[in-house]
Protein backbone atom coordinates (compact mmCIF):
# COMPACT_ATOMS: atom_id res chain seq x y z
CA UNK A 1 0.00 0.00 0.00
CA UNK A 2 2.10 2.88 -1.36
CA UNK A 3 1.08 6.51 -1.88
CA UNK A 4 2.54 8.01 -5.07
CA UNK A 5 0.40 11.12 -5.36
CA UNK A 6 -2.52 11.57 -7.74
CA UNK A 7 -3.26 13.42 -10.96
CA UNK A 8 -5.00 16.11 -8.90
CA UNK A 9 -2.38 16.53 -6.19
CA UNK A 10 1.32 17.30 -6.64
CA UNK A 11 3.17 15.54 -3.82
CA UNK A 12 6.90 16.04 -3.35
CA UNK A 13 9.15 13.03 -2.86
CA UNK A 14 9.56 13.96 0.82
CA UNK A 15 5.81 14.07 1.34
CA UNK A 16 5.24 10.72 -0.37
CA UNK A 17 7.99 9.20 1.77
CA UNK A 18 6.38 10.61 4.93
CA UNK A 19 2.95 9.15 4.09
CA UNK A 20 4.38 5.74 3.29
CA UNK A 21 6.60 5.73 6.38
CA UNK A 22 3.63 6.52 8.63
CA UNK A 23 1.62 3.72 6.99
CA UNK A 24 4.50 1.25 7.41
CA UNK A 25 5.06 2.23 11.06
CA UNK A 26 1.31 2.29 11.76
CA UNK A 27 1.78 5.70 13.36
CA UNK A 28 -0.36 8.82 12.93
CA UNK A 29 1.10 11.20 10.35
CA UNK A 30 1.32 14.70 11.82
CA UNK A 31 1.41 17.26 9.01
CA UNK A 32 2.28 20.89 9.70
CA UNK A 33 2.62 23.84 7.35
CA UNK A 34 1.23 27.25 6.51
CA UNK A 35 -2.55 27.43 6.08
CA UNK A 36 -3.43 26.76 2.46
CA UNK A 37 -0.53 24.44 1.65
CA UNK A 38 -2.73 21.39 1.09
CA UNK A 39 -2.57 19.57 4.43
CA UNK A 40 -6.26 18.69 4.56
CA UNK A 41 -6.33 17.90 0.86
CA UNK A 42 -3.46 15.47 1.39
CA UNK A 43 -5.69 13.20 3.48
CA UNK A 44 -8.38 13.24 0.77
CA UNK A 45 -5.84 12.38 -1.91
CA UNK A 46 -4.34 9.55 0.16
CA UNK A 47 -7.87 8.20 0.51
CA UNK A 48 -8.44 8.43 -3.25
CA UNK A 49 -5.05 7.01 -4.23
CA UNK A 50 -5.32 4.00 -1.93
CA UNK A 51 -9.01 3.42 -2.60
CA UNK A 52 -10.01 3.84 1.04
CA UNK A 53 -13.03 5.49 2.63
CA UNK A 54 -12.24 8.71 4.47
CA UNK A 55 -13.62 9.83 7.83
CA UNK A 56 -13.10 13.50 8.68
CA UNK A 57 -12.99 14.98 12.17
CA UNK A 58 -12.69 18.76 11.99
CA UNK A 59 -11.50 20.17 15.29
CA UNK A 60 -12.84 23.41 16.81
CA UNK A 61 -11.77 25.37 19.87
CA UNK A 62 -14.61 23.73 21.85
CA UNK A 63 -13.95 20.16 20.69
CA UNK A 64 -13.19 17.61 23.40
CA UNK A 65 -11.34 14.34 22.84
CA UNK A 66 -14.28 12.37 24.26
CA UNK A 67 -16.41 13.51 21.33
CA UNK A 68 -14.14 11.55 19.01
CA UNK A 69 -14.92 8.38 20.97
CA UNK A 70 -18.60 8.73 21.83
CA UNK A 71 -21.11 10.98 23.63
CA UNK A 72 -23.72 9.76 26.11
CA UNK A 73 -26.94 11.77 26.07
CA UNK A 74 -28.08 11.39 29.69
CA UNK A 75 -30.51 14.32 29.39
CA UNK A 76 -32.51 12.66 26.60
CA UNK A 77 -32.59 9.39 28.50
CA UNK A 78 -33.93 11.11 31.62
CA UNK A 79 -36.58 12.90 29.59
CA UNK A 80 -37.65 9.67 27.87
CA UNK A 81 -37.83 7.86 31.22
CA UNK A 82 -40.22 10.53 32.50
CA UNK A 83 -42.36 9.99 29.39
CA UNK A 84 -42.34 6.21 29.83
CA UNK A 85 -40.46 5.58 26.56
CA UNK A 86 -39.30 1.95 26.29
CA UNK A 87 -36.06 3.08 24.61
CA UNK A 88 -34.62 3.93 28.04
CA UNK A 89 -34.13 0.21 28.73
CA UNK A 90 -31.20 0.10 26.30
CA UNK A 91 -28.50 2.66 27.04
CA UNK A 92 -27.12 2.18 23.52
CA UNK A 93 -30.02 4.26 22.21
CA UNK A 94 -28.40 7.28 23.86
CA UNK A 95 -24.81 6.81 22.76
CA UNK A 96 -23.61 8.78 19.74
CA UNK A 97 -20.62 7.21 18.04
CA UNK A 98 -17.65 9.52 17.43
CA UNK A 99 -15.27 9.58 14.47
CA UNK A 100 -12.74 7.25 16.12
CA UNK A 101 -15.49 4.74 16.90
CA UNK A 102 -16.60 4.89 13.25
CA UNK A 103 -13.02 4.41 12.04
CA UNK A 104 -12.31 1.55 14.46
CA UNK A 105 -15.45 -0.41 13.57
CA UNK A 106 -15.35 0.15 9.80
CA UNK A 107 -15.45 -3.09 7.80
CA UNK A 108 -12.35 -2.04 5.85
CA UNK A 109 -9.26 0.07 6.54
CA UNK A 110 -10.08 3.79 6.33
CA UNK A 111 -8.24 7.10 6.33
CA UNK A 112 -9.05 9.09 9.47
CA UNK A 113 -8.38 12.84 9.23
CA UNK A 114 -8.07 14.76 12.50
CA UNK A 115 -8.00 18.27 11.06
CA UNK A 116 -6.40 21.30 12.78
CA UNK A 117 -5.65 19.57 16.08
CA UNK A 118 -3.99 22.74 17.39
CA UNK A 119 -7.33 24.57 17.51
CA UNK A 120 -8.47 22.60 20.53
CA UNK A 121 -7.44 22.91 24.17
CA UNK A 122 -3.82 21.97 24.93
CA UNK A 123 -5.02 18.82 26.73
CA UNK A 124 -6.85 17.54 23.65
CA UNK A 125 -3.85 15.69 22.08
CA UNK A 126 -2.88 14.13 25.42
CA UNK A 127 -6.43 12.90 25.93
CA UNK A 128 -6.16 10.85 22.72
CA UNK A 129 -2.76 9.29 23.40
CA UNK A 130 -3.95 5.93 24.67
CA UNK A 131 -6.71 5.53 22.08
CA UNK A 132 -4.36 6.28 19.17
CA UNK A 133 -1.67 4.06 20.67
CA UNK A 134 -3.78 1.02 21.52
CA UNK A 135 -6.40 1.59 18.83
CA UNK A 136 -9.06 0.81 21.42
CA UNK A 137 -11.17 2.51 24.09
CA UNK A 138 -13.66 1.53 26.79
CA UNK A 139 -17.35 2.49 26.82
CA UNK A 140 -18.24 2.76 30.49
CA UNK A 141 -22.01 2.97 30.02
CA UNK A 142 -22.14 -0.42 28.27
CA UNK A 143 -18.97 -1.92 29.79
CA UNK A 144 -17.56 -2.85 26.39
CA UNK A 145 -14.24 -2.22 24.67
CA UNK A 146 -14.20 -0.90 21.11
CA UNK A 147 -11.09 -2.12 19.26
CA UNK A 148 -10.05 -1.34 15.71
CA UNK A 149 -11.00 -4.10 13.27
CA UNK A 150 -8.51 -2.60 10.81
CA UNK A 151 -5.95 -0.05 11.96
CA UNK A 152 -6.88 3.21 10.18
CA UNK A 153 -4.38 5.47 8.44
CA UNK A 154 -4.49 8.51 10.75
CA UNK A 155 -3.52 11.90 9.32
CA UNK A 156 -3.41 14.81 11.78
CA UNK A 157 -2.99 18.39 10.58
CA UNK A 158 -1.78 21.43 12.49
CA UNK A 159 -1.34 25.09 11.55
CA UNK A 160 1.23 25.54 14.33
CA UNK A 161 -1.07 27.84 16.31
CA UNK A 162 0.17 26.26 19.53
CA UNK A 163 2.82 23.80 20.62
CA UNK A 164 1.75 20.17 20.84
CA UNK A 165 2.77 18.00 23.85
CA UNK A 166 6.00 16.00 23.56
CA UNK A 167 4.22 12.77 24.51
CA UNK A 168 1.87 13.27 21.56
CA UNK A 169 4.70 14.13 19.15
CA UNK A 170 6.60 10.97 20.10
CA UNK A 171 3.74 8.84 18.86
CA UNK A 172 3.55 10.52 15.43
CA UNK A 173 5.57 10.52 12.24
CA UNK A 174 6.13 14.19 11.48
CA UNK A 175 6.26 16.07 8.20
CA UNK A 176 6.37 19.80 7.56
CA UNK A 177 5.00 20.88 4.17
CA UNK A 178 7.32 23.66 3.07
CA UNK A 179 5.96 26.36 0.84
CA UNK A 180 6.53 25.16 -2.74
CA UNK A 181 9.36 26.58 -4.82
CA UNK A 182 8.67 28.08 -8.24
CA UNK A 183 9.01 24.79 -10.16
CA UNK A 184 6.74 22.86 -7.78
CA UNK A 185 4.18 25.67 -7.80
CA UNK A 186 4.18 25.60 -11.60
CA UNK A 187 3.29 21.89 -11.46
CA UNK A 188 0.50 22.62 -8.98
CA UNK A 189 -0.87 25.38 -11.22
CA UNK A 190 -0.72 23.06 -14.24
CA UNK A 191 -3.10 20.67 -12.42
CA UNK A 192 -5.65 23.40 -11.69
CA UNK A 193 -5.18 25.72 -14.71
CA UNK A 194 -3.72 23.56 -17.49
CA UNK A 195 -4.36 26.11 -20.24
CA UNK A 196 -2.61 29.11 -18.70
CA UNK A 197 -0.04 30.78 -20.96
CA UNK A 198 3.57 30.58 -19.84
CA UNK A 199 4.22 34.34 -20.11
CA UNK A 200 1.27 35.18 -17.85
CA UNK A 201 2.18 32.43 -15.38
CA UNK A 202 5.81 33.53 -15.16
CA UNK A 203 4.87 37.18 -14.59
CA UNK A 204 2.16 36.29 -12.06
CA UNK A 205 4.32 33.87 -10.05
CA UNK A 206 7.27 36.26 -10.03
CA UNK A 207 5.00 38.96 -8.64
CA UNK A 208 3.45 36.50 -6.19
CA UNK A 209 6.82 35.52 -4.69
CA UNK A 210 7.81 39.21 -4.49
CA UNK A 211 4.64 39.86 -2.49
CA UNK A 212 5.36 36.91 -0.16
CA UNK A 213 8.88 38.22 0.48
CA UNK A 214 7.79 41.79 1.23
CA UNK A 215 9.13 42.83 4.64
CA UNK A 216 6.43 43.58 7.20
CA UNK A 217 3.71 41.44 5.60
CA UNK A 218 1.37 40.14 8.31
CA UNK A 219 -0.12 37.21 6.34
CA UNK A 220 1.74 35.75 3.41
CA UNK A 221 -0.55 34.56 0.60
CA UNK A 222 -0.77 30.78 0.36
CA UNK A 223 -0.90 28.20 -2.41
CA UNK A 224 -4.70 28.14 -2.41
CA UNK A 225 -4.78 31.93 -2.66
CA UNK A 226 -2.44 32.11 -5.65
CA UNK A 227 -4.64 29.53 -7.40
CA UNK A 228 -7.68 31.73 -6.75
CA UNK A 229 -5.75 34.78 -8.00
CA UNK A 230 -4.73 33.04 -11.22
CA UNK A 231 -8.33 31.95 -11.77
CA UNK A 232 -9.39 35.60 -11.57
CA UNK A 233 -6.60 36.72 -13.90
CA UNK A 234 -7.78 34.18 -16.47
CA UNK A 235 -11.43 35.16 -16.00
CA UNK A 236 -10.55 38.82 -16.58
CA UNK A 237 -8.35 37.85 -19.56
CA UNK A 238 -5.45 39.90 -18.23
CA UNK A 239 -2.08 39.94 -19.98
CA UNK A 240 1.42 40.01 -18.46
CA UNK A 241 1.51 43.75 -19.23
CA UNK A 242 -1.68 44.28 -17.22
CA UNK A 243 0.05 42.90 -14.14
CA UNK A 244 2.95 45.32 -14.21
CA UNK A 245 3.20 47.50 -11.15
CA UNK A 246 4.94 50.83 -10.82
CA UNK A 247 5.75 53.11 -7.91
CA UNK A 248 2.36 54.79 -8.16
CA UNK A 249 0.47 51.55 -7.74
CA UNK A 250 2.25 48.94 -5.67
CA UNK A 251 -0.91 46.89 -5.10
CA UNK A 252 -1.22 43.85 -7.35
CA UNK A 253 -4.19 43.53 -9.69
CA UNK A 254 -7.18 41.91 -7.95
CA UNK A 255 -5.21 42.05 -4.72
CA UNK A 256 -8.21 40.95 -2.64
CA UNK A 257 -7.40 37.35 -3.57
CA UNK A 258 -3.90 37.64 -2.10
CA UNK A 259 -3.99 40.23 0.69
CA UNK A 260 -6.47 39.32 3.39
CA UNK A 261 -6.21 42.12 5.95
CA UNK A 262 -6.13 45.91 5.94
CA UNK A 263 -2.63 46.10 7.45
CA UNK A 264 -1.10 44.38 4.42
CA UNK A 265 -3.11 46.52 1.98
CA UNK A 266 -1.90 49.65 3.82
CA UNK A 267 1.66 48.33 3.68
CA UNK A 268 1.60 48.27 -0.13
CA UNK A 269 -0.11 51.66 -0.21
CA UNK A 270 2.71 53.07 1.96
CA UNK A 271 5.30 51.51 -0.32
CA UNK A 272 3.65 53.25 -3.28
CA UNK A 273 3.62 56.55 -1.38
CA UNK A 274 7.31 56.23 -0.51
CA UNK A 275 8.15 55.34 -4.10
CA UNK A 276 6.37 58.45 -5.38
CA UNK A 277 8.17 60.61 -2.82
CA UNK A 278 11.54 59.28 -3.90
CA UNK A 279 11.02 60.48 -7.46
PDB file of N, CA and C in Angstrom, residues 1 43 46-47 50-56 99-113 150-155:
ATOM      1  N   UNK A   1       0.855  -1.188   0.000  1.00  0.00           N
ATOM      2  CA  UNK A   1       0.000   0.000   0.000  1.00  0.00           C
ATOM      3  C   UNK A   1       0.895   1.243   0.000  1.00  0.00           C
ATOM      4  N   UNK A  43      -4.950  14.346   2.960  1.00  0.00           N
ATOM      5  CA  UNK A  43      -5.695  13.200   3.476  1.00  0.00           C
ATOM      6  C   UNK A  43      -6.713  12.714   2.446  1.00  0.00           C
ATOM      7  N   UNK A  46      -4.802  10.867  -0.296  1.00  0.00           N
ATOM      8  CA  UNK A  46      -4.341   9.550   0.162  1.00  0.00           C
ATOM      9  C   UNK A  46      -5.505   8.568   0.105  1.00  0.00           C
ATOM     10  N   UNK A  47      -6.669   9.033   0.553  1.00  0.00           N
ATOM     11  CA  UNK A  47      -7.870   8.201   0.515  1.00  0.00           C
ATOM     12  C   UNK A  47      -8.198   7.777  -0.913  1.00  0.00           C
ATOM     13  N   UNK A  50      -5.364   5.354  -2.487  1.00  0.00           N
ATOM     14  CA  UNK A  50      -5.320   4.003  -1.928  1.00  0.00           C
ATOM     15  C   UNK A  50      -6.680   3.302  -1.977  1.00  0.00           C
ATOM     16  N   UNK A  51      -7.684   4.024  -2.473  1.00  0.00           N
ATOM     17  CA  UNK A  51      -9.014   3.422  -2.601  1.00  0.00           C
ATOM     18  C   UNK A  51      -9.680   3.137  -1.273  1.00  0.00           C
ATOM     19  N   UNK A  52      -9.466   4.035  -0.301  1.00  0.00           N
ATOM     20  CA  UNK A  52     -10.012   3.838   1.039  1.00  0.00           C
ATOM     21  C   UNK A  52     -11.055   4.902   1.357  1.00  0.00           C
ATOM     22  N   UNK A  53     -12.051   4.506   2.143  1.00  0.00           N
ATOM     23  CA  UNK A  53     -13.031   5.490   2.630  1.00  0.00           C
ATOM     24  C   UNK A  53     -12.335   6.478   3.564  1.00  0.00           C
ATOM     25  N   UNK A  54     -12.842   7.692   3.600  1.00  0.00           N
ATOM     26  CA  UNK A  54     -12.245   8.706   4.468  1.00  0.00           C
ATOM     27  C   UNK A  54     -13.261   9.189   5.498  1.00  0.00           C
ATOM     28  N   UNK A  55     -12.806   9.287   6.748  1.00  0.00           N
ATOM     29  CA  UNK A  55     -13.619   9.825   7.834  1.00  0.00           C
ATOM     30  C   UNK A  55     -12.945  11.099   8.319  1.00  0.00           C
ATOM     31  N   UNK A  56     -13.677  12.195   8.343  1.00  0.00           N
ATOM     32  CA  UNK A  56     -13.102  13.500   8.682  1.00  0.00           C
ATOM     33  C   UNK A  56     -13.605  13.977  10.036  1.00  0.00           C
ATOM     34  N   UNK A  99     -16.018   9.901  15.696  1.00  0.00           N
ATOM     35  CA  UNK A  99     -15.273   9.584  14.474  1.00  0.00           C
ATOM     36  C   UNK A  99     -14.289   8.443  14.686  1.00  0.00           C
ATOM     37  N   UNK A 100     -13.655   8.373  15.870  1.00  0.00           N
ATOM     38  CA  UNK A 100     -12.739   7.255  16.116  1.00  0.00           C
ATOM     39  C   UNK A 100     -13.498   5.940  16.183  1.00  0.00           C
ATOM     40  N   UNK A 101     -14.653   5.937  16.826  1.00  0.00           N
ATOM     41  CA  UNK A 101     -15.490   4.735  16.902  1.00  0.00           C
ATOM     42  C   UNK A 101     -15.832   4.277  15.477  1.00  0.00           C
ATOM     43  N   UNK A 102     -16.245   5.229  14.631  1.00  0.00           N
ATOM     44  CA  UNK A 102     -16.595   4.889  13.250  1.00  0.00           C
ATOM     45  C   UNK A 102     -15.406   4.297  12.504  1.00  0.00           C
ATOM     46  N   UNK A 103     -14.217   4.888  12.728  1.00  0.00           N
ATOM     47  CA  UNK A 103     -13.015   4.406  12.044  1.00  0.00           C
ATOM     48  C   UNK A 103     -12.604   3.029  12.552  1.00  0.00           C
ATOM     49  N   UNK A 104     -12.729   2.827  13.861  1.00  0.00           N
ATOM     50  CA  UNK A 104     -12.314   1.551  14.464  1.00  0.00           C
ATOM     51  C   UNK A 104     -13.219   0.393  14.041  1.00  0.00           C
ATOM     52  N   UNK A 105     -14.499   0.668  13.849  1.00  0.00           N
ATOM     53  CA  UNK A 105     -15.453  -0.407  13.569  1.00  0.00           C
ATOM     54  C   UNK A 105     -15.797  -0.532  12.082  1.00  0.00           C
ATOM     55  N   UNK A 106     -15.116   0.248  11.244  1.00  0.00           N
ATOM     56  CA  UNK A 106     -15.352   0.148   9.800  1.00  0.00           C
ATOM     57  C   UNK A 106     -14.977  -1.256   9.310  1.00  0.00           C
ATOM     58  N   UNK A 107     -15.692  -1.742   8.315  1.00  0.00           N
ATOM     59  CA  UNK A 107     -15.453  -3.089   7.795  1.00  0.00           C
ATOM     60  C   UNK A 107     -14.125  -3.192   7.056  1.00  0.00           C
ATOM     61  N   UNK A 108     -13.625  -2.054   6.553  1.00  0.00           N
ATOM     62  CA  UNK A 108     -12.345  -2.037   5.847  1.00  0.00           C
ATOM     63  C   UNK A 108     -11.464  -0.927   6.433  1.00  0.00           C
ATOM     64  N   UNK A 109     -10.182  -0.982   6.122  1.00  0.00           N
ATOM     65  CA  UNK A 109      -9.264   0.073   6.539  1.00  0.00           C
ATOM     66  C   UNK A 109      -9.730   1.408   5.971  1.00  0.00           C
ATOM     67  N   UNK A 110      -9.657   2.460   6.766  1.00  0.00           N
ATOM     68  CA  UNK A 110     -10.077   3.788   6.331  1.00  0.00           C
ATOM     69  C   UNK A 110      -8.956   4.789   6.599  1.00  0.00           C
ATOM     70  N   UNK A 111      -9.102   5.962   6.013  1.00  0.00           N
ATOM     71  CA  UNK A 111      -8.241   7.101   6.334  1.00  0.00           C
ATOM     72  C   UNK A 111      -9.011   7.983   7.311  1.00  0.00           C
ATOM     73  N   UNK A 112      -8.424   8.232   8.472  1.00  0.00           N
ATOM     74  CA  UNK A 112      -9.050   9.093   9.473  1.00  0.00           C
ATOM     75  C   UNK A 112      -8.296  10.417   9.522  1.00  0.00           C
ATOM     76  N   UNK A 113      -8.968  11.491   9.173  1.00  0.00           N
ATOM     77  CA  UNK A 113      -8.385  12.836   9.227  1.00  0.00           C
ATOM     78  C   UNK A 113      -8.805  13.518  10.519  1.00  0.00           C
ATOM     79  N   UNK A 150      -9.613  -2.852  11.734  1.00  0.00           N
ATOM     80  CA  UNK A 150      -8.515  -2.599  10.809  1.00  0.00           C
ATOM     81  C   UNK A 150      -7.890  -1.260  11.219  1.00  0.00           C
ATOM     82  N   UNK A 151      -6.599  -1.257  11.477  1.00  0.00           N
ATOM     83  CA  UNK A 151      -5.945  -0.046  11.958  1.00  0.00           C
ATOM     84  C   UNK A 151      -6.051   1.051  10.889  1.00  0.00           C
ATOM     85  N   UNK A 152      -6.726   2.160  11.188  1.00  0.00           N
ATOM     86  CA  UNK A 152      -6.882   3.209  10.178  1.00  0.00           C
ATOM     87  C   UNK A 152      -5.572   3.953   9.919  1.00  0.00           C
ATOM     88  N   UNK A 153      -5.479   4.546   8.738  1.00  0.00           N
ATOM     89  CA  UNK A 153      -4.383   5.472   8.444  1.00  0.00           C
ATOM     90  C   UNK A 153      -4.800   6.827   9.019  1.00  0.00           C
ATOM     91  N   UNK A 154      -4.109   7.276  10.053  1.00  0.00           N
ATOM     92  CA  UNK A 154      -4.489   8.510  10.745  1.00  0.00           C
ATOM     93  C   UNK A 154      -3.603   9.658  10.263  1.00  0.00           C
ATOM     94  N   UNK A 155      -4.238  10.695   9.752  1.00  0.00           N
ATOM     95  CA  UNK A 155      -3.522  11.899   9.321  1.00  0.00           C
ATOM     96  C   UNK A 155      -4.017  13.063  10.169  1.00  0.00           C
TER      97      UNK A 155
END
